[in-house]
XYZ file of C-alpha atoms in Angstrom:
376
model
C -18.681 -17.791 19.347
C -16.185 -20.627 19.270
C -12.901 -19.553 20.898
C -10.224 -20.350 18.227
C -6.485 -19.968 19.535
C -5.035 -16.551 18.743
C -1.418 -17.185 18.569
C -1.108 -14.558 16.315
C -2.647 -11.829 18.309
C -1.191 -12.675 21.524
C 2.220 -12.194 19.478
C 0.941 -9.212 18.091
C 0.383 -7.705 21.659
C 3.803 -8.100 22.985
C 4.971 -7.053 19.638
C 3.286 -3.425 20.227
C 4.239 -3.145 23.688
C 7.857 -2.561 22.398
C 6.927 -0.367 18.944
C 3.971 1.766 20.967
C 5.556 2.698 24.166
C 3.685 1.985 27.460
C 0.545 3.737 27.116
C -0.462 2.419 23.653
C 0.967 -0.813 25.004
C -1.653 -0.690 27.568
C -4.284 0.235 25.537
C -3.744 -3.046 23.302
C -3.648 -5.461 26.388
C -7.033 -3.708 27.654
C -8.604 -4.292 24.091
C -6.952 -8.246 24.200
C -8.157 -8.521 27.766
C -11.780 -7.175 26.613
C -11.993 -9.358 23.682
C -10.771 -12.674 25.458
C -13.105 -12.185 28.435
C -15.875 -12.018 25.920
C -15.033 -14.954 24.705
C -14.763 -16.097 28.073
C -18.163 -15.670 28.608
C -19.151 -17.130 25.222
C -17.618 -20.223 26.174
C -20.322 -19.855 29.756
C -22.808 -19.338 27.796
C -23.318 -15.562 27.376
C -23.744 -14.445 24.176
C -20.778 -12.437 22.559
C -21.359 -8.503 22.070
C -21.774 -7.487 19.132
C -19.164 -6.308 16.890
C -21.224 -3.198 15.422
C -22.672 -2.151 18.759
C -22.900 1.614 19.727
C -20.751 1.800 21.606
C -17.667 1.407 18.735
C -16.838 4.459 17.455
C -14.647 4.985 14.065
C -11.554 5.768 14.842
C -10.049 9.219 13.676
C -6.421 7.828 13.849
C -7.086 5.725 10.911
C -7.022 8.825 8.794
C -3.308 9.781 10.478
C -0.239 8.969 8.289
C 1.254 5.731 7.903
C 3.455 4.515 11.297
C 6.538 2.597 9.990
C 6.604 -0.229 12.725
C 9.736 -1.778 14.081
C 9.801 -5.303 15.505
C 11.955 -7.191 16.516
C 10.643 -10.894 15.352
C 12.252 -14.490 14.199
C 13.894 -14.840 11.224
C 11.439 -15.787 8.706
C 10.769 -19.063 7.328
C 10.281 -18.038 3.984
C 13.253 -15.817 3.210
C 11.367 -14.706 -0.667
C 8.050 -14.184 1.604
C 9.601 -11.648 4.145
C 11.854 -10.136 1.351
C 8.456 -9.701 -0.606
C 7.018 -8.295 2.746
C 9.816 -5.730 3.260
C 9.274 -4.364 -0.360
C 5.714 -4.454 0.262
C 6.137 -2.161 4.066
C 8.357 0.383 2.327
C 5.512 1.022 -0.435
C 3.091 1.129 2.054
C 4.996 3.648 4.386
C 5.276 6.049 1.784
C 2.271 5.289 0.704
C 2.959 4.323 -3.136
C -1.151 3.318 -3.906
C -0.134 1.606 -7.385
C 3.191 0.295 -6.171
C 1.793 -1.358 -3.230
C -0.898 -3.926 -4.538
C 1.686 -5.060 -7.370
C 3.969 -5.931 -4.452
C 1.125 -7.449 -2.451
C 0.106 -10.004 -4.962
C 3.890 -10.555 -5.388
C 3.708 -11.502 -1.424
C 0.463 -13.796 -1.824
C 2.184 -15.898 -4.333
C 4.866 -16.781 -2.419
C 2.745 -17.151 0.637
C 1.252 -19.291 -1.298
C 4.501 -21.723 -2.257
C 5.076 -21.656 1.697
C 3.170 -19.784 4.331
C 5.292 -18.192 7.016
C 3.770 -17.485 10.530
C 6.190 -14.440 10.951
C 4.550 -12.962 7.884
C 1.709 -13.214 8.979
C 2.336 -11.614 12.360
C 3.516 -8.578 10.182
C 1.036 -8.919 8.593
C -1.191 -8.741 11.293
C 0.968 -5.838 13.339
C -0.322 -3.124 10.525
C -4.170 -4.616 10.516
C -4.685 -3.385 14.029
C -2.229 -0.727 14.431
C -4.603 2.069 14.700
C -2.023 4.645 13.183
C -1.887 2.541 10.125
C -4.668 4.220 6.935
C -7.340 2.407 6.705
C -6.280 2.627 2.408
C -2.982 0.569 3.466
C -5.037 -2.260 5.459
C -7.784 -2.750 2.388
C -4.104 -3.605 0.441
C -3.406 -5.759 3.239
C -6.402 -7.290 3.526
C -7.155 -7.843 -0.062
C -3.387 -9.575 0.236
C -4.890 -11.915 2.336
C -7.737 -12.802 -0.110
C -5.880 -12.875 -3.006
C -3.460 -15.478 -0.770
C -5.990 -17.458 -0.525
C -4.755 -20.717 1.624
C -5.976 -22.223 4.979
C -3.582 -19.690 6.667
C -4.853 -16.675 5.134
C -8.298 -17.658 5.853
C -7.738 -17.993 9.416
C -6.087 -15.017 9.704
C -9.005 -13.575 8.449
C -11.705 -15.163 10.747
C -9.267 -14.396 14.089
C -9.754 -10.615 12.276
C -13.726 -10.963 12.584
C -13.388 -12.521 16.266
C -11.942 -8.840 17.588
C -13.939 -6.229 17.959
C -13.221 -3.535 15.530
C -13.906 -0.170 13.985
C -16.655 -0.482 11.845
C -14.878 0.086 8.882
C -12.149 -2.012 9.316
C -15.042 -4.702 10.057
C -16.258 -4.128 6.670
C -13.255 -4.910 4.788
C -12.507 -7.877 6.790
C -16.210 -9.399 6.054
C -15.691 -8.464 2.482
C -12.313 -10.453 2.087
C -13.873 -13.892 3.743
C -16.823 -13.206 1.227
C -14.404 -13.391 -1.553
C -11.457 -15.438 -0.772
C -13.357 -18.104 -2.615
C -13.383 -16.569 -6.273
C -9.925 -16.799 -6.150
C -8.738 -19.809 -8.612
C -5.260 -19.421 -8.348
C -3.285 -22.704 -10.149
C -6.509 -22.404 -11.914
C -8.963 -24.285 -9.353
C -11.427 -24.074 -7.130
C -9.954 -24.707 -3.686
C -12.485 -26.618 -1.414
C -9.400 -26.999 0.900
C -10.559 -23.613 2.684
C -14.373 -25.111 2.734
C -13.760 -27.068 5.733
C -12.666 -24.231 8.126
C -15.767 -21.848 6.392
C -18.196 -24.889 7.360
C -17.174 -25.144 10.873
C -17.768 -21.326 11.652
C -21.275 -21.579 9.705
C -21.865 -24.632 12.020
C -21.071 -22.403 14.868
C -24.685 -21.840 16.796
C -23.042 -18.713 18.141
C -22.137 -16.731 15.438
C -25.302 -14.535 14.506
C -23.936 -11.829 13.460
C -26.223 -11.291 9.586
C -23.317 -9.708 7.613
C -20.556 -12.726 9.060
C -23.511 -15.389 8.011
C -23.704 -13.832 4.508
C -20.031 -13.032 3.867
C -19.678 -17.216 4.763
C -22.455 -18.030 2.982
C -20.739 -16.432 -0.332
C -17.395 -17.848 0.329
C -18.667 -21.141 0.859
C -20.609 -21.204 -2.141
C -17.504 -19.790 -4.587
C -15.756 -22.485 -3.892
C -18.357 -24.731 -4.146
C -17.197 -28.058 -2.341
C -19.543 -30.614 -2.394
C -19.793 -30.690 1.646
C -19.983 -27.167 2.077
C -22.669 -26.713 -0.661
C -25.026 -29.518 0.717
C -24.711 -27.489 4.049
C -26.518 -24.448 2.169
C -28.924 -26.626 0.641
C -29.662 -28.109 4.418
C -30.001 -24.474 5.872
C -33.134 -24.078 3.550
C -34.219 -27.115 3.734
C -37.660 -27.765 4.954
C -35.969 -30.621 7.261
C -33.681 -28.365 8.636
C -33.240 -29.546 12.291
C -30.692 -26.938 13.617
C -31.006 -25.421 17.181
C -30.152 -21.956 16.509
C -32.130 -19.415 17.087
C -34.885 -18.140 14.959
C -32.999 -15.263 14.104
C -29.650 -16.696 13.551
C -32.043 -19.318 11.433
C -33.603 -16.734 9.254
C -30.109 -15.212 8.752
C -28.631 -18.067 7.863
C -31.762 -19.432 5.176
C -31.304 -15.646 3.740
C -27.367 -15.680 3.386
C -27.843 -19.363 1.986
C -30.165 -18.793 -0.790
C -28.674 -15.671 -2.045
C -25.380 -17.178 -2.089
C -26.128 -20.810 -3.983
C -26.556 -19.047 -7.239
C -22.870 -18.039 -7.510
C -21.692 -21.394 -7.551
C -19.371 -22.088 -9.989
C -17.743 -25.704 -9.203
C -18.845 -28.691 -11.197
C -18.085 -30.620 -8.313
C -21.233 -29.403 -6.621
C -23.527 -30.880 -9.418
C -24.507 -34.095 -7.400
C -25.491 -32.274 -3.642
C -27.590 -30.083 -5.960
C -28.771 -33.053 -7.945
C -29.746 -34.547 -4.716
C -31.646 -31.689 -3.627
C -33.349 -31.374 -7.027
C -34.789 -34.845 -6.372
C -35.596 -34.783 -2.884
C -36.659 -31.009 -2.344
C -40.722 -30.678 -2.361
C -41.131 -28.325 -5.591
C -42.050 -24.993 -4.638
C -39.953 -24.856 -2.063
C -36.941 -22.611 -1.432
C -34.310 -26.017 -1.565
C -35.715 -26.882 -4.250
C -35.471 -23.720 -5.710
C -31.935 -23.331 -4.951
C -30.983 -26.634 -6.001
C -32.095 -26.127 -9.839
C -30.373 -22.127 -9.678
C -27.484 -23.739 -8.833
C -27.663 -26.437 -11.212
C -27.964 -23.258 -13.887
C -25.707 -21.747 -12.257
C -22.768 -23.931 -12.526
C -23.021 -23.492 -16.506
C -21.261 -26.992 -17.337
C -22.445 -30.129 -19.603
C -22.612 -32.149 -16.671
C -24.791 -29.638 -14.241
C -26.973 -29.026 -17.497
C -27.294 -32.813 -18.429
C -29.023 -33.056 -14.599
C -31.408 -30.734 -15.369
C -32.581 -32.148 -18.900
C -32.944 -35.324 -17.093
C -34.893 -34.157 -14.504
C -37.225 -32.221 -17.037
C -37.526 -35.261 -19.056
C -40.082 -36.927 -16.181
C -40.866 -33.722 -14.049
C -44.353 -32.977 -13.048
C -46.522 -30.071 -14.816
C -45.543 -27.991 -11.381
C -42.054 -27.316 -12.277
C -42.696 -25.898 -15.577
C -41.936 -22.356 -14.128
C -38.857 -23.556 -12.371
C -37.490 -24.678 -15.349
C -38.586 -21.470 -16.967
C -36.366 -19.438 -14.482
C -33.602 -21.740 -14.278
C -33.332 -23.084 -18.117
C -32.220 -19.638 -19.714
C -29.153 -18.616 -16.824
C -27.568 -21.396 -18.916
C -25.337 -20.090 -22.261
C -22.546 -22.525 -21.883
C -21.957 -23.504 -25.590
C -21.623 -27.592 -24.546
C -24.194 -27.385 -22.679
C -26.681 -25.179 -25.363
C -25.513 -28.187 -27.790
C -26.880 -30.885 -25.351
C -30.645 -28.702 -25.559
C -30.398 -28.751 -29.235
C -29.164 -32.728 -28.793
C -32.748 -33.415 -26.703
C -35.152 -34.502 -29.219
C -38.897 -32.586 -28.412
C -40.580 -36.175 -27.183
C -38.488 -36.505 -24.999
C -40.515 -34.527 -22.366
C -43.648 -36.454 -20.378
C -44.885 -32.877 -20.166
C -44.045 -30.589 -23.235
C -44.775 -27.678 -21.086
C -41.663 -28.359 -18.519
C -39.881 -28.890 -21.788
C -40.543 -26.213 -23.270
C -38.162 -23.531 -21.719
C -35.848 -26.156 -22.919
C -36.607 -26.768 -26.405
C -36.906 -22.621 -26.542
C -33.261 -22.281 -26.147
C -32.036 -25.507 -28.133
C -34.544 -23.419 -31.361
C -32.006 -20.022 -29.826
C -29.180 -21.686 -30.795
C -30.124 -22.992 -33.701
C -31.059 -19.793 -35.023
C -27.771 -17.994 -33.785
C -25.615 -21.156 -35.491
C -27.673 -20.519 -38.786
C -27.199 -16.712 -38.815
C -23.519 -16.915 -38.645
C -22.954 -19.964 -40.826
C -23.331 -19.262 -44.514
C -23.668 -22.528 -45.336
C -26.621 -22.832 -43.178
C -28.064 -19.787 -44.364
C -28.017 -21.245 -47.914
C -30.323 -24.821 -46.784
C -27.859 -27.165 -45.349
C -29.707 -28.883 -42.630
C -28.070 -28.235 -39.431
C -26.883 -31.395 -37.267
């Protein structure tokens, strides 16, 4: 496990030695201790223990009432992001379920116009308070997802570093899975991509569910780095040193994940690995359910080419891939592609199937159609 700095949890600790009293205090420094000797010995060479080992037991103060913490921190450096955060602690003290998630998304937006490390550090106080309802840190969590920026993200990864109660590790691996379908300004944002590549490159993260919950994020947002990296995990000239196991995890999370790409931006790594991908095999695969996948003119356009020339032996790729697609640009370009234009009709085929689709749903809402006029 790469040892990130945690200036946010070493905060947090001193922060709960003055809201817990000593003996909680204690408790917290044992647990920081723990965690950072662990990464000590990652950094030797030792492998990390596992999160969900036995020994973790779910812990029955989650279920306790909310603990209104007091702490005494910094003036914030967003005054509308703590004002938003003190609206947003009241609701979730008293436990206001419909309130509190309005107010949270209130908070992520102006997180969002400037991040603010104090807020953060709240934030992070009621995570791993273990008096605080495990309802009020899905709100906070999903706060962080729905935030969606480089310093949300990280929170969110020093969150899977710790070791925690199972389900509070749940809902953390859930959030990095889907911080990327968040499109807020109404884009993908492949500025979180780097940090989500570096911890897939990490040789000692093997954990399956952390692989997988990257894997997804990585693929929502769809940069065109981060997607090649997927492609490369199932790649039959994948060179990586990790173990088999971590491997295997990593093929599986990959391959499951490249179909929910969304980003038209990925359409040349998956071109790439459309051409260069032996056919039959799981890249390849991938590359042309991704293609599909993307639903766009230009993604679509790859795939007619590619059909145009393909060998006999892709006929049933295309067949899988070819009908994912129901973008109405893109159905227009199959009805554009005259029938010749195939070296083998039967790779065309799927192809020329739904451009004859579309025709027919055109003609069967278009009176004049239905009354001879030769659609163009």
């Amino acid at each position: 496990m790469t040892v990130r700095p945690l200036p946010l949890i070493a905060c947090l600790i001193l922060t709960l030695m003055v809201s817990l009293g000593s003996r909680q205090a204690y408790q917290a420094i044992s647990q920081f201790g723990a965690n950072r000797a662990t990464a000590d010995k990652t950094q030797s060479g030792h492998p990390p223990r596992h999160k969900h080992a036995s020994h973790l037991r779910q812990s029955a103060v989650d279920q306790a009432p909310s603990t209104e913490l007091h702490i005494s921190l910094p003036p914030a450096n967003n005054p509308t992001a703590l004002n938003d955060w003190q609206q947003l602690e009241t609701a979730l003290s008293r436990q206001e379920r419909q309130q509190a998630p309005i107010l949270a998304a209130q908070l992520a937006e102006s997180l969002r116009q400037q991040p603010d490390p104090d807020v953060y550090l709240r934030i992070s106080t009621h995570v791993l308070h273990p008096n605080e309802p495990l309802a009020n840190k899905a709100i906070l969590l999903d706060l962080l997802t729905d935030t969606a920026t480089p310093e949300a993200l990280n929170q969110l990864l020093d969150f899977a570093d710790l070791e925690l109660d199972p389900s509070l590790s749940v809902l953390v691996l859930q959030s990095i899975a889907r911080i990327g379908d968040n499109r807020w300004g109404g884009q993908f944002h492949e500025e979180l991509s780097p940090t989500l590549e570096a911890a897939w490159d990490n040789p000692m993260r093997n954990d399956v569910e952390f692989l997988a919950a990257l894997a997804k994020a990585i693929a929502s947002i769809g940069a065109p780095k981060g997607v090649a990296q997927l492609l490369q995990t199932v790649s039959t000239t994948n060179t990586s040193q990790d173990s088999e196991a971590t491997r295997r995890a990593k093929q599986e999370g990959a391959f499951s994940a490249i179909p929910q790409i969304r980003n038209p931006a990925a359409a040349a790594a998956l071109a790439k690995g459309l051409e260069q991908e032996p056919i039959g095999s799981a890249a390849f695969d991938a590359s042309g359910r991704g293609l599909a996948s993307i639903n766009s003119p230009n993604a679509t356009q790859i795939l007619i080419d590619y059909a145009k020339d393909a060998p006999i032996e892709s006929s049933q790729n295309l067949a899988a891939w070819v009908p994912q697609i129901n973008d109405e640009d893109s159905l227009k370009q199959f009805a554009a592609t005259p029938e010749n234009a195939f070296k083998n009709p039967e790779v065309g085929a799927p192809i020329q199937h739904a451009a004859d689709k579309y025709r027919d749903n055109i003609a069967a809402t278009n009176p004049v159609i239905q009354h001879g006029a030769k659609l163009k």
